[in-house]
XYZ file of C-alpha atoms in Angstrom:
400
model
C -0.263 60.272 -88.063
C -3.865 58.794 -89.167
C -6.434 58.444 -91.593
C -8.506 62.121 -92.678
C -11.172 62.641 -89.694
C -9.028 60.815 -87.063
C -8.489 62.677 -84.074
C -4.920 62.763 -82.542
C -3.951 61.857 -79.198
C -0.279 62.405 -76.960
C 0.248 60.719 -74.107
C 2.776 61.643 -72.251
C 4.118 59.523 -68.923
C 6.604 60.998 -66.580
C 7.893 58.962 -63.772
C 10.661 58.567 -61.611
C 13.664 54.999 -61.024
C 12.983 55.680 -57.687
C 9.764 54.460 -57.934
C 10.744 51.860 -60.006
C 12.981 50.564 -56.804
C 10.411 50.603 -54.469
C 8.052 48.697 -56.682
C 11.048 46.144 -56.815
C 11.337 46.316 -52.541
C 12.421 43.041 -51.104
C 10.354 43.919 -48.048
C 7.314 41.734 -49.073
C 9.951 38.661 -48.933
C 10.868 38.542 -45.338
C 14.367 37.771 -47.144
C 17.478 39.940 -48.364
C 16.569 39.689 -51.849
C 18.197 41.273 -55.464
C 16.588 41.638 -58.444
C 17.626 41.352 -61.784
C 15.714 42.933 -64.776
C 16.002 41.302 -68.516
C 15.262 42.237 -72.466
C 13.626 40.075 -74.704
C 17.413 39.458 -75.705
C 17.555 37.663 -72.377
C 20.406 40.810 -71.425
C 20.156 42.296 -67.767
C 18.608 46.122 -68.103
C 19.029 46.239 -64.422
C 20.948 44.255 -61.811
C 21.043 44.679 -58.211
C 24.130 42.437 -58.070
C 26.573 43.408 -60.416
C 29.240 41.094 -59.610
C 26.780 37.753 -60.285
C 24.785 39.575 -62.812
C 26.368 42.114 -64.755
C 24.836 44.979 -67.236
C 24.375 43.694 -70.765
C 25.402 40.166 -69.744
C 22.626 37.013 -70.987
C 21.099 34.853 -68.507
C 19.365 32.176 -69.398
C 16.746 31.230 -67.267
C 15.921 27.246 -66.389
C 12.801 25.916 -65.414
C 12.649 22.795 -63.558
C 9.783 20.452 -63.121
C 7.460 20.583 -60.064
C 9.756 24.065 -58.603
C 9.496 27.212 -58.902
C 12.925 28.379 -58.595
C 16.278 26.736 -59.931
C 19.961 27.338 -58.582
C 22.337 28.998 -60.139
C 25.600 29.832 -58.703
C 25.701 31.117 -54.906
C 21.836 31.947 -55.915
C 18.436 31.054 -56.216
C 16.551 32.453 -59.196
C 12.892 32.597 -59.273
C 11.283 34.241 -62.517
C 8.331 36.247 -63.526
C 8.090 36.953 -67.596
C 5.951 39.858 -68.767
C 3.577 40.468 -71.404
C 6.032 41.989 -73.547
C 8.913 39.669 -73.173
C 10.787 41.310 -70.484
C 11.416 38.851 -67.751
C 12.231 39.553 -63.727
C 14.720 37.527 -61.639
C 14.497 37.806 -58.210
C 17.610 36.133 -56.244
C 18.133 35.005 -53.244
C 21.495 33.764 -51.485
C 21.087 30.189 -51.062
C 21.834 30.546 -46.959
C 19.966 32.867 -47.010
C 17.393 30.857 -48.464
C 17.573 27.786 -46.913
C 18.873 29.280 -43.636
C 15.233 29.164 -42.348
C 14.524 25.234 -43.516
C 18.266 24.700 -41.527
C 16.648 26.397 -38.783
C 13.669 24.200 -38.764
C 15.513 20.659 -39.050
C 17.875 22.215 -36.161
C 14.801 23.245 -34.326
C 13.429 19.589 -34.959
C 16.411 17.982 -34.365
C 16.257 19.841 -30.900
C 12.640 18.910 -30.033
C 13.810 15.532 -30.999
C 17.021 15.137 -28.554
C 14.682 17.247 -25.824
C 11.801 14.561 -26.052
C 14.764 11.490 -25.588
C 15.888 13.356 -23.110
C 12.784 13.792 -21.425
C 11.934 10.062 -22.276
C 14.803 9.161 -20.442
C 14.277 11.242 -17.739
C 11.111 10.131 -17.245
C 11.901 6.352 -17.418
C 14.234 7.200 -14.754
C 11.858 9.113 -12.547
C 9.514 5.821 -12.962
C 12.425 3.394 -12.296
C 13.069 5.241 -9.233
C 9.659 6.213 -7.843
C 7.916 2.726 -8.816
C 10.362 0.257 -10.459
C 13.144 0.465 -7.551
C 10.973 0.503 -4.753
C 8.951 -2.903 -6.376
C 11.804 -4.444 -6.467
C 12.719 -3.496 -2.897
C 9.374 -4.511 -1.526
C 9.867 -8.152 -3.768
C 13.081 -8.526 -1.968
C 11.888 -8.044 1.647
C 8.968 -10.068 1.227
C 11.154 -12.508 -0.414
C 13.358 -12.289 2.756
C 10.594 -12.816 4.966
C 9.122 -16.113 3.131
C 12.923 -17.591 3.737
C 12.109 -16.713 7.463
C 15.056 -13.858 7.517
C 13.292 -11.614 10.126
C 15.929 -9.660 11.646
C 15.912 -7.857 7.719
C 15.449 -4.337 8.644
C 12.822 -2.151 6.697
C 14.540 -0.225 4.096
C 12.607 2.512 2.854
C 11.797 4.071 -0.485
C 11.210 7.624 0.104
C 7.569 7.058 -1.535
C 5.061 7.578 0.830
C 2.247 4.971 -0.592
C 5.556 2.276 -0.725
C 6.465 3.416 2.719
C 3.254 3.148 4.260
C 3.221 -0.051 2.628
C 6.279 -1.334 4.039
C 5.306 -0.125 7.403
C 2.220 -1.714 7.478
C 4.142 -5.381 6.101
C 6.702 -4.578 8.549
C 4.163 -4.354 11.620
C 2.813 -8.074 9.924
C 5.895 -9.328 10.206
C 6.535 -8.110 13.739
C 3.422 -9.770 14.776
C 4.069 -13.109 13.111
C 7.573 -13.387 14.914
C 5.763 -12.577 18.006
C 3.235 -14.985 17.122
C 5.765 -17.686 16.379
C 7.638 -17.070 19.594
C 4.384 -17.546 21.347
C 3.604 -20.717 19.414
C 7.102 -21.610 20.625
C 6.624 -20.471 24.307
C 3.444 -22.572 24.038
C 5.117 -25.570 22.691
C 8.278 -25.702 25.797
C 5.171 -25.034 28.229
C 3.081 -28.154 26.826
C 5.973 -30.538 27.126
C 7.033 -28.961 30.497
C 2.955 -29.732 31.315
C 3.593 -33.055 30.234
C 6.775 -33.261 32.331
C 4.955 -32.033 35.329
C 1.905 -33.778 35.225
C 4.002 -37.309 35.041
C 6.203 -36.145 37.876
C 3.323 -34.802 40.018
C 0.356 -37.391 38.856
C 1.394 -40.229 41.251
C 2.261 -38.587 44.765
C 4.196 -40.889 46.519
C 3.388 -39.673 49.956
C -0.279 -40.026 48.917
C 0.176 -43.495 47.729
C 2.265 -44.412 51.213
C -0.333 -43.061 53.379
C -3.500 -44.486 51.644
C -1.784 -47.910 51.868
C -0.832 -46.938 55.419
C -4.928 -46.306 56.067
C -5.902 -49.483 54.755
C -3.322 -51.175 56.414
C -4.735 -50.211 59.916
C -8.535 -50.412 58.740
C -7.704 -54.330 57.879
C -6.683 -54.393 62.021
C -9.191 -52.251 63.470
C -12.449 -52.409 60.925
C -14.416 -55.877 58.487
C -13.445 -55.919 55.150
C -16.224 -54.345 53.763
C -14.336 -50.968 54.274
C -11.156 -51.612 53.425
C -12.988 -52.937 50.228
C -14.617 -49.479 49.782
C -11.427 -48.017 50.691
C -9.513 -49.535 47.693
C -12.214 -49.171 45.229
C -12.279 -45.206 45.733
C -8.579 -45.889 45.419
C -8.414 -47.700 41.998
C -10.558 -45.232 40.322
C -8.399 -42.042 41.646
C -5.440 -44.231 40.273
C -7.202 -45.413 37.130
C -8.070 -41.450 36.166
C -4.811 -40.369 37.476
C -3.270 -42.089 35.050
C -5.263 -40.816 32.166
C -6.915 -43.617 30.619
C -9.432 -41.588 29.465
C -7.361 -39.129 27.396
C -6.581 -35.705 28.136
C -10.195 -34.270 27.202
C -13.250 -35.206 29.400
C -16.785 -33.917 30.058
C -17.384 -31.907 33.091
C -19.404 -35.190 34.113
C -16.254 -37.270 33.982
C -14.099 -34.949 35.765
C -17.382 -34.377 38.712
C -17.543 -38.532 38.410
C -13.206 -38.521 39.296
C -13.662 -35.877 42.155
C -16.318 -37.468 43.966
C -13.801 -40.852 44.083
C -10.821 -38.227 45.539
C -13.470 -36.795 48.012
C -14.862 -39.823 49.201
C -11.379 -41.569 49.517
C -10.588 -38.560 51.289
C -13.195 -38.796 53.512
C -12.459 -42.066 54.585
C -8.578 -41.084 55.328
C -10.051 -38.183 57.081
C -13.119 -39.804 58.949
C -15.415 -37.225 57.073
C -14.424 -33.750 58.823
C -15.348 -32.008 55.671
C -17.952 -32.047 52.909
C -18.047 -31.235 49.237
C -21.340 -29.691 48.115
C -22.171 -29.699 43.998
C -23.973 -26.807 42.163
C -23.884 -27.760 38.773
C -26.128 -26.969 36.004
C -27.406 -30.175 33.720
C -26.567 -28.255 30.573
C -23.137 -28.352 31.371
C -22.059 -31.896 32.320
C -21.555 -32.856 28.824
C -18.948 -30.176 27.798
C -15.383 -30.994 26.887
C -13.249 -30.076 29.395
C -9.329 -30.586 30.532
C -8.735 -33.650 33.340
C -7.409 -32.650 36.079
C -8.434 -29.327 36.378
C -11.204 -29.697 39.337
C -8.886 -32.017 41.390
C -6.095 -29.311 42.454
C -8.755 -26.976 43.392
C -10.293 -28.954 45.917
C -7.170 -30.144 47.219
C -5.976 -26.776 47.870
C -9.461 -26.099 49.664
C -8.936 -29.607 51.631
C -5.831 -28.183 52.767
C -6.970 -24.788 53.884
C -10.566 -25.891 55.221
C -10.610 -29.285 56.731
C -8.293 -28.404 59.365
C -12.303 -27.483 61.128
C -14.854 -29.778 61.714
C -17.265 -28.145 60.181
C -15.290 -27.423 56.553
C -17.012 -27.401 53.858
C -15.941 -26.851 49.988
C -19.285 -25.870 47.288
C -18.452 -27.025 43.715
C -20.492 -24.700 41.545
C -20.101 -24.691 37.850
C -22.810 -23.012 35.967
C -22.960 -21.159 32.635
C -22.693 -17.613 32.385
C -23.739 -15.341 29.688
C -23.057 -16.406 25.649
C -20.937 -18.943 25.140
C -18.921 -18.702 28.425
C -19.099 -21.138 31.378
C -17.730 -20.403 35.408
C -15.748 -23.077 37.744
C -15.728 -21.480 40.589
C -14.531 -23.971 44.218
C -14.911 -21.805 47.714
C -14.474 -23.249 51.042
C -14.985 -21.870 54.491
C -11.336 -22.315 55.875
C -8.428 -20.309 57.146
C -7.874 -18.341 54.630
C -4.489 -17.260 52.566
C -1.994 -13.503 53.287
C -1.091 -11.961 50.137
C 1.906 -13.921 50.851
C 0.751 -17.280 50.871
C -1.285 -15.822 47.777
C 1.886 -15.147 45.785
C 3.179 -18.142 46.341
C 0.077 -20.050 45.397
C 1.441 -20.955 41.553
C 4.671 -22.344 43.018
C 5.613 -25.884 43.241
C 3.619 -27.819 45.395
C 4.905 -27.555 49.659
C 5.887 -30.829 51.644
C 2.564 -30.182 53.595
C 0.226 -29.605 50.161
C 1.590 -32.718 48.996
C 0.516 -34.841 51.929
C -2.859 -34.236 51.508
C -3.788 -35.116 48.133
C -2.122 -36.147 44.491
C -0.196 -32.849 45.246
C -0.507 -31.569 41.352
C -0.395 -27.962 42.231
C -2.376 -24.873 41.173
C 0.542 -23.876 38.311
C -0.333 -27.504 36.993
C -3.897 -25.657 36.596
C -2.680 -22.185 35.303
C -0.736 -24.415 32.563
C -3.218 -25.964 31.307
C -5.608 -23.003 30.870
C -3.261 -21.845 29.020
C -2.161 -24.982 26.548
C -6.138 -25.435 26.198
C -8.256 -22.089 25.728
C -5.102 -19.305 25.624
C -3.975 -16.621 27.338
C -6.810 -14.636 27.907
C -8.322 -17.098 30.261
C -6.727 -17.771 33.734
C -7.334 -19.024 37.224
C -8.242 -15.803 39.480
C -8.214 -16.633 43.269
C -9.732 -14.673 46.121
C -8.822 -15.099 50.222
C -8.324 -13.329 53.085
C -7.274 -14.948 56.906
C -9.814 -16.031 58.224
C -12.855 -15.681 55.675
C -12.067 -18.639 53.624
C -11.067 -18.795 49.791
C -12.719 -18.723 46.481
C -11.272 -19.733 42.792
C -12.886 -19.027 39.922
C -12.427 -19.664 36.175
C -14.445 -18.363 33.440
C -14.150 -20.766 30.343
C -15.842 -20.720 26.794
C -17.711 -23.632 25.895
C -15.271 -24.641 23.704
C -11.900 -25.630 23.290
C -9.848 -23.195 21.231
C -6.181 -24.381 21.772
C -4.506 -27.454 21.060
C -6.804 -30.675 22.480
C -4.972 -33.560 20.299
């Protein structure tokens, strides 16, 4: 109906509940969702679950402060209220609903037993690869300060550790070599010692000397046997080491020429000593006793002809290194005789002089300036013999 001169007009809407359901889809969700529709009586029009929400029964929605959805039963309700009073539940199962926040915490609970896990793991895989072998490497070198040396290297299975190890293990090697050395040098200094006050003071030098002056006090004045016994007093006065066991090359030319001389006397001169020695090395420290054997052992091989002589040359040679070197023009030494050069002093070698010996010589070398450094000696039969040393300038072992 209407007022005169208003037009009329029918609507007319036809449309279909299946619509209506598909408008209502719960595909949007992501969740298996019902709906439930209501009057402005609050009554359900339309209910997807019957059994919680029946037809014509009231439901009274409840809001609750800073949500958008309340619980009600098995369910969670979230509301939408029309226009024109009608109002649209949507519910969810609650595991269904919070079946995806369970999965999270489950999910974190996982990622948080996974990273212990892999804490742990990892701790371990530090304890082993760097912790473990520290405390290996702390215990050998602790093992090695308390002098246990026969510890064996245990390795780690690490290469930079093992490498390491090695490498201390090679040290320690060396310093029990070293120390067995130091040792070895030690016995040989007191067996030196030993030696040099057994071999110092030759008796059959000392009877036949006093045997010599005996007979020049018959057959020659006084003024020889005088000479005679002063040449004799300073052999014994050095001998007996007054001076202390380091010299200069002056001293030690200054105690030779005494022994020569004296030996010329015994021997009525059928030799001579010749010296070739630089000035610039007269004052350099240098072991007693080392000249004295070598000439001796040239006496004994050269004077047997009237003609012997023996040349003293000691010169420098190159940086920092200095030669000895004593040749004479005697008989000569076999291979044999050479082999048996660093023995003990023969009944016949002794006779002739203080009788120290050559090893008395080696020795020493040794004790003073090391291994490296050694008497070398040179002879054939017939063409005479030559010893050499080769010496640095100074003294690099033990000269206390």
């Amino acid at each position: 109906g209407g007022t005169a001169g208003e037009k009329r007009i029918a609507v007319y809407i036809e449309t279909n509940f299946k619509v209506f359901q598909d408008r209502l889809s719960s595909l949007p969700y992501g969740l298996p969702i019902k709906h439930i529709l209501l009057n402005r009586d609050g009554k359900t029009v339309y209910s997807e679950e019957e059994k919680a929400f029946p037809l014509q029964a009231s439901v009274q929605p409840r809001k609750v402060d800073g949500r958008s959805y309340y619980k009600q039963g098995d369910y969670v309700l979230f509301t939408s209220q029309g226009a024109h009073g009608w109002t649209l539940i949507t519910a969810v199962a609650k595991n269904e609903f919070f079946r995806e926040t369970n999965e999270w915490i489950i999910r974190f609970v996982a990622v948080g037993i996974l990273s212990i896990g892999a804490s742990l793991f990892l701790a371990w895989l530090i304890w082993r690869t760097i912790y473990r072998p520290l405390i290996r490497l702390n215990r050998y070198l602790q093992h090695t300060a308390a002098t246990r040396f026969n510890e064996p290297v245990r390795y780690t299975g690490v290469l930079e550790f093992d490498e390491l190890l090695g490498t201390f293990g090679y040290m320690k090697s060396e310093i029990v070599i070293l120390l067995t050395e130091i040792g070895e040098r030690e016995r040989n200094k007191r067996k030196l010692e030993v030696e040099k006050l057994m071999y110092q003071i030759n008796p059959h030098f000392i009877h036949n000397t006093l045997n010599t002056v005996q007979w020049m006090a018959k057959m020659n004045n006084q003024r020889d046997i005088f000479e005679l016994v002063s040449y004799f007093i300073e052999v014994l006065d050095y001998n007996l080491g007054k001076e202390g066991k380091i010299v200069t090359i002056r001293q030690e030319l200054k105690a030779l020429g005494d022994y020569v001389r004296l030996q010329q006397i015994r021997y009525q001169h059928s030799f001579c000593v010749e010296y070739e020695v630089d000035d610039d090395v007269l004052e350099l420290p240098f072991p007693r006793f080392l000249l004295q054997p070598l000439v001796e052992n040239s006496l004994y091989h050269g004077f047997r002809n009237k003609d012997g002589f023996v040349v003293v040359r000691i010169r420098r040679e190159g940086s920092g290194i200095f030669c000895v070197q004593i040749r004479d023009n005697g008989e000569g030494m076999s291979p044999e005789q050479l082999n048996q050069l660093f023995g003990k002093p023969d009944d016949v070698t002794r006779k002739v002089g203080l009788g120290i010996g050559l090893q008395f010589v080696q020795n020493t070398i040794h004790t003073y300036y090391g291994e490296p450094y050694r008497l070398e000696v040179v002879s054939e039969a017939g063409s005479g013999t030559t010893m050499t040393i080769r010496l640095p300038l100074e003294i690099g072992g033990d000269n206390e």
